[in-house]
PDB file of C-alpha atoms in Angstrom:
ATOM      1  CA  MET A1076     -51.020  18.543  18.397  1.00 53.00           C
ATOM      2  CA  THR A1077     -48.050  16.615  19.764  1.00 54.00           C
ATOM      3  CA  ASN A1078     -44.501  16.780  18.532  1.00 55.00           C
ATOM      4  CA  SER A1079     -43.565  13.451  16.906  1.00 55.00           C
ATOM      5  CA  LEU A1080     -39.889  14.203  16.288  1.00 53.00           C
ATOM      6  CA  PRO A1081     -37.475  11.487  17.408  1.00 53.00           C
ATOM      7  CA  GLU A1082     -35.742  11.883  20.741  1.00 58.00           C
ATOM      8  CA  THR A1083     -32.493  13.834  20.482  1.00 60.00           C
ATOM      9  CA  VAL A1084     -29.402  11.667  20.695  1.00 57.00           C
ATOM     10  CA  THR A1085     -26.930  13.064  23.194  1.00 60.00           C
ATOM     11  CA  PRO A1086     -23.303  12.011  23.651  1.00 62.00           C
ATOM     12  CA  ALA A1087     -24.306  10.255  26.878  1.00 57.00           C
ATOM     13  CA  THR A1088     -26.880   8.083  25.081  1.00 57.00           C
ATOM     14  CA  GLN A1089     -25.033   7.624  21.807  1.00 75.00           C
ATOM     15  CA  GLN A1090     -23.215   4.320  21.403  1.00 88.00           C
ATOM     16  CA  MET A1091     -20.141   3.976  19.260  1.00 85.00           C
ATOM     17  CA  LYS A1092     -21.067   2.667  15.811  1.00 89.00           C
ATOM     18  CA  TYR A1093     -19.346  -0.471  14.513  1.00 86.00           C
ATOM     19  CA  GLY A1094     -17.472   1.502  11.848  1.00 84.00           C
ATOM     20  CA  GLU A1095     -16.154   3.958  14.428  1.00 86.00           C
ATOM     21  CA  ARG A1096     -15.009   1.036  16.561  1.00 85.00           C
ATOM     22  CA  GLU A1097     -13.209  -0.586  13.593  1.00 84.00           C
ATOM     23  CA  ILE A1098     -11.491   2.712  12.777  1.00 83.00           C
ATOM     24  CA  GLN A1099     -10.454   3.246  16.397  1.00 84.00           C
ATOM     25  CA  GLU A1100      -9.019  -0.274  16.574  1.00 80.00           C
ATOM     26  CA  GLY A1101      -7.490  -0.044  13.085  1.00 79.00           C
ATOM     27  CA  LYS A1102      -3.995  -1.472  12.735  1.00 90.00           C
ATOM     28  CA  LEU A1103      -1.993  -2.101   9.606  1.00 96.00           C
ATOM     29  CA  ILE A1104      -2.232  -5.786   8.764  1.00 95.00           C
ATOM     30  CA  THR A1105       0.008  -7.554   6.266  1.00 97.00           C
ATOM     31  CA  PHE A1106       0.154 -10.886   4.509  1.00 98.00           C
ATOM     32  CA  PRO A1107       2.980 -12.797   2.795  1.00 98.00           C
ATOM     33  CA  ASN A1108       4.112 -11.414  -0.550  1.00 98.00           C
ATOM     34  CA  PRO A1109       3.061 -14.007  -3.151  1.00 97.00           C
ATOM     35  CA  ARG A1110       6.075 -13.126  -5.339  1.00 97.00           C
ATOM     36  CA  VAL A1111       9.056 -12.626  -3.026  1.00 97.00           C
ATOM     37  CA  GLY A1112      12.140 -11.904  -5.115  1.00 95.00           C
ATOM     38  CA  ARG A1113      10.236 -10.231  -7.945  1.00 97.00           C
ATOM     39  CA  ARG A1114      10.425  -6.428  -7.914  1.00 97.00           C
ATOM     40  CA  TYR A1115       7.017  -4.955  -8.645  1.00 98.00           C
ATOM     41  CA  ASN A1116       5.237  -1.737  -7.700  1.00 98.00           C
ATOM     42  CA  ILE A1117       2.018  -1.433  -5.763  1.00 98.00           C
ATOM     43  CA  ASP A1118       0.342   1.973  -6.093  1.00 98.00           C
ATOM     44  CA  ILE A1119      -2.490   2.919  -3.758  1.00 98.00           C
ATOM     45  CA  SER A1120      -4.487   6.147  -3.591  1.00 98.00           C
ATOM     46  CA  LEU A1121      -6.649   7.109  -0.636  1.00 98.00           C
ATOM     47  CA  PRO A1122      -8.695  10.170  -1.715  1.00 98.00           C
ATOM     48  CA  GLU A1123     -10.674  10.738   1.495  1.00 97.00           C
ATOM     49  CA  PHE A1124      -7.930  11.445   4.049  1.00 98.00           C
ATOM     50  CA  THR A1125      -8.891  13.945   6.751  1.00 97.00           C
ATOM     51  CA  CYS A1126      -7.230  15.283   9.862  1.00 98.00           C
ATOM     52  CA  LYS A1127      -7.372  18.505  11.882  1.00 97.00           C
ATOM     53  CA  CYS A1128      -4.964  21.416  11.917  1.00 96.00           C
ATOM     54  CA  PRO A1129      -3.133  21.331  15.267  1.00 97.00           C
ATOM     55  CA  PHE A1130      -3.200  25.139  15.472  1.00 95.00           C
ATOM     56  CA  SER A1131      -6.695  26.124  14.326  1.00 95.00           C
ATOM     57  CA  GLY A1132      -8.670  22.892  14.595  1.00 96.00           C
ATOM     58  CA  TYR A1133      -9.918  23.387  11.024  1.00 95.00           C
ATOM     59  CA  PRO A1134     -10.305  20.199   9.014  1.00 96.00           C
ATOM     60  CA  ASP A1135      -7.696  19.339   6.407  1.00 97.00           C
ATOM     61  CA  PHE A1136      -8.436  17.106   3.431  1.00 98.00           C
ATOM     62  CA  ALA A1137      -5.954  15.242   1.269  1.00 98.00           C
ATOM     63  CA  THR A1138      -5.365  12.412  -1.113  1.00 98.00           C
ATOM     64  CA  ILE A1139      -2.694  10.053   0.177  1.00 98.00           C
ATOM     65  CA  TYR A1140      -0.665   8.205  -2.438  1.00 98.00           C
ATOM     66  CA  ILE A1141       1.398   5.206  -1.374  1.00 98.00           C
ATOM     67  CA  SER A1142       3.722   3.584  -3.887  1.00 98.00           C
ATOM     68  CA  TYR A1143       5.875   0.690  -2.740  1.00 98.00           C
ATOM     69  CA  ILE A1144       7.958  -2.285  -3.755  1.00 98.00           C
ATOM     70  CA  PRO A1145       7.183  -5.083  -1.302  1.00 98.00           C
ATOM     71  CA  ASP A1146       9.734  -7.405   0.217  1.00 98.00           C
ATOM     72  CA  GLU A1147       8.383 -10.232   2.417  1.00 98.00           C
ATOM     73  CA  ARG A1148       5.012  -8.627   3.328  1.00 98.00           C
ATOM     74  CA  VAL A1149       2.150  -6.819   1.530  1.00 98.00           C
ATOM     75  CA  VAL A1150      -0.302  -4.480   3.254  1.00 98.00           C
ATOM     76  CA  GLU A1151      -3.954  -5.568   3.467  1.00 97.00           C
ATOM     77  CA  LEU A1152      -6.126  -2.872   1.863  1.00 97.00           C
ATOM     78  CA  LYS A1153      -9.129  -2.824   4.212  1.00 95.00           C
ATOM     79  CA  ALA A1154      -6.790  -2.494   7.190  1.00 96.00           C
ATOM     80  CA  LEU A1155      -5.005   0.365   5.401  1.00 97.00           C
ATOM     81  CA  LYS A1156      -8.342   2.114   4.801  1.00 96.00           C
ATOM     82  CA  LEU A1157      -9.291   1.848   8.480  1.00 95.00           C
ATOM     83  CA  TYR A1158      -5.831   3.014   9.569  1.00 96.00           C
ATOM     84  CA  ILE A1159      -6.029   6.082   7.282  1.00 97.00           C
ATOM     85  CA  ASN A1160      -9.516   6.889   8.600  1.00 96.00           C
ATOM     86  CA  SER A1161      -8.134   6.907  12.158  1.00 95.00           C
ATOM     87  CA  TYR A1162      -6.546  10.285  11.396  1.00 96.00           C
ATOM     88  CA  ARG A1163      -9.957  11.943  11.045  1.00 95.00           C
ATOM     89  CA  GLU A1164     -10.049  13.343  14.602  1.00 93.00           C
ATOM     90  CA  ARG A1165      -6.284  13.790  15.077  1.00 96.00           C
ATOM     91  CA  TYR A1166      -4.690  17.199  15.404  1.00 98.00           C
ATOM     92  CA  ILE A1167      -1.636  16.739  13.188  1.00 98.00           C
ATOM     93  CA  SER A1168       0.296  18.845  10.692  1.00 97.00           C
ATOM     94  CA  HIS A1169       0.554  18.027   7.009  1.00 98.00           C
ATOM     95  CA  GLU A1170       4.241  17.239   7.412  1.00 98.00           C
ATOM     96  CA  GLU A1171       3.817  15.024  10.457  1.00 98.00           C
ATOM     97  CA  SER A1172       0.880  13.100   8.983  1.00 98.00           C
ATOM     98  CA  ALA A1173       2.896  12.096   5.895  1.00 98.00           C
ATOM     99  CA  ASN A1174       5.912  11.139   8.022  1.00 98.00           C
ATOM    100  CA  GLN A1175       3.821   9.162  10.533  1.00 98.00           C
ATOM    101  CA  ILE A1176       2.044   7.234   7.771  1.00 98.00           C
ATOM    102  CA  LEU A1177       5.449   6.374   6.286  1.00 98.00           C
ATOM    103  CA  ASP A1178       6.859   5.274   9.661  1.00 98.00           C
ATOM    104  CA  ASP A1179       3.838   3.076  10.418  1.00 97.00           C
ATOM    105  CA  PHE A1180       3.820   1.588   6.919  1.00 98.00           C
ATOM    106  CA  VAL A1181       7.530   0.697   7.118  1.00 98.00           C
ATOM    107  CA  ALA A1182       7.069  -0.803  10.594  1.00 98.00           C
ATOM    108  CA  ALA A1183       4.170  -2.956   9.365  1.00 98.00           C
ATOM    109  CA  CYS A1184       5.480  -4.388   6.107  1.00 97.00           C
ATOM    110  CA  ASP A1185       9.180  -3.427   5.790  1.00 98.00           C
ATOM    111  CA  PRO A1186       9.095  -2.784   2.021  1.00 98.00           C
ATOM    112  CA  LEU A1187      12.147  -2.525  -0.207  1.00 98.00           C
ATOM    113  CA  GLU A1188      11.050   1.003  -1.154  1.00 98.00           C
ATOM    114  CA  VAL A1189       8.059   3.183  -0.340  1.00 98.00           C
ATOM    115  CA  THR A1190       6.951   6.723  -1.097  1.00 98.00           C
ATOM    116  CA  VAL A1191       4.070   8.412   0.710  1.00 98.00           C
ATOM    117  CA  LYS A1192       2.701  11.549  -0.918  1.00 98.00           C
ATOM    118  CA  ALA A1193       0.107  13.654   0.891  1.00 98.00           C
ATOM    119  CA  ASP A1194      -1.607  16.053  -1.517  1.00 98.00           C
ATOM    120  CA  PHE A1195      -3.694  18.423   0.609  1.00 98.00           C
ATOM    121  CA  THR A1196      -6.694  20.317  -0.718  1.00 97.00           C
ATOM    122  CA  PRO A1197      -5.935  24.042  -0.840  1.00 97.00           C
ATOM    123  CA  ARG A1198      -7.117  26.018   2.175  1.00 90.00           C
ATOM    124  CA  GLY A1199      -6.743  29.794   2.401  1.00 89.00           C
ATOM    125  CA  ASN A1200      -5.057  29.870  -1.033  1.00 93.00           C
ATOM    126  CA  VAL A1201      -2.286  27.492   0.124  1.00 94.00           C
ATOM    127  CA  HIS A1202      -1.739  24.097  -1.499  1.00 97.00           C
ATOM    128  CA  THR A1203       0.603  21.693   0.290  1.00 97.00           C
ATOM    129  CA  VAL A1204       2.118  18.470  -1.039  1.00 98.00           C
ATOM    130  CA  VAL A1205       4.379  16.491   1.306  1.00 98.00           C
ATOM    131  CA  GLU A1206       6.346  13.565  -0.121  1.00 98.00           C
ATOM    132  CA  VAL A1207       8.468  11.257   2.025  1.00 98.00           C
ATOM    133  CA  ARG A1208      10.481   8.191   1.063  1.00 98.00           C
ATOM    134  CA  HIS A1209      12.099   5.129   2.572  1.00 98.00           C
ATOM    135  CA  HIS A1210      14.619   2.770   0.939  1.00 97.00           C
ATOM    136  CA  LYS A1211      15.785  -0.435   2.539  1.00 92.00           C
TER     137      LYS A1211
END
């Protein structure tokens, strides 16, 4: 009897999948605010954020909440999703991830106000919530 299992895929033979490529190339994209001059809130939640602990390498999981008042530009949601997914293999602390997301968001769309809240899933009986803000 012969073994009919598929050939094992090794890193040398594995090609990057299109989704992995999109995540790797992910940049925050914006478009013109359709209501410049009107103050309104945009609230976004991203419940599948992952990164790696820079000390242990263990995975960290969080929900990222972004609440902002746009000025001239609004963030495009698919681009935001890909950008957030780019953290998956990064070794980054809870504090630095929230601050880096805020810095990148402000650089991309320069909102009037923005709050980024990173609510991490408890690990080892520790629950961390990091909240950072920017006001123009």
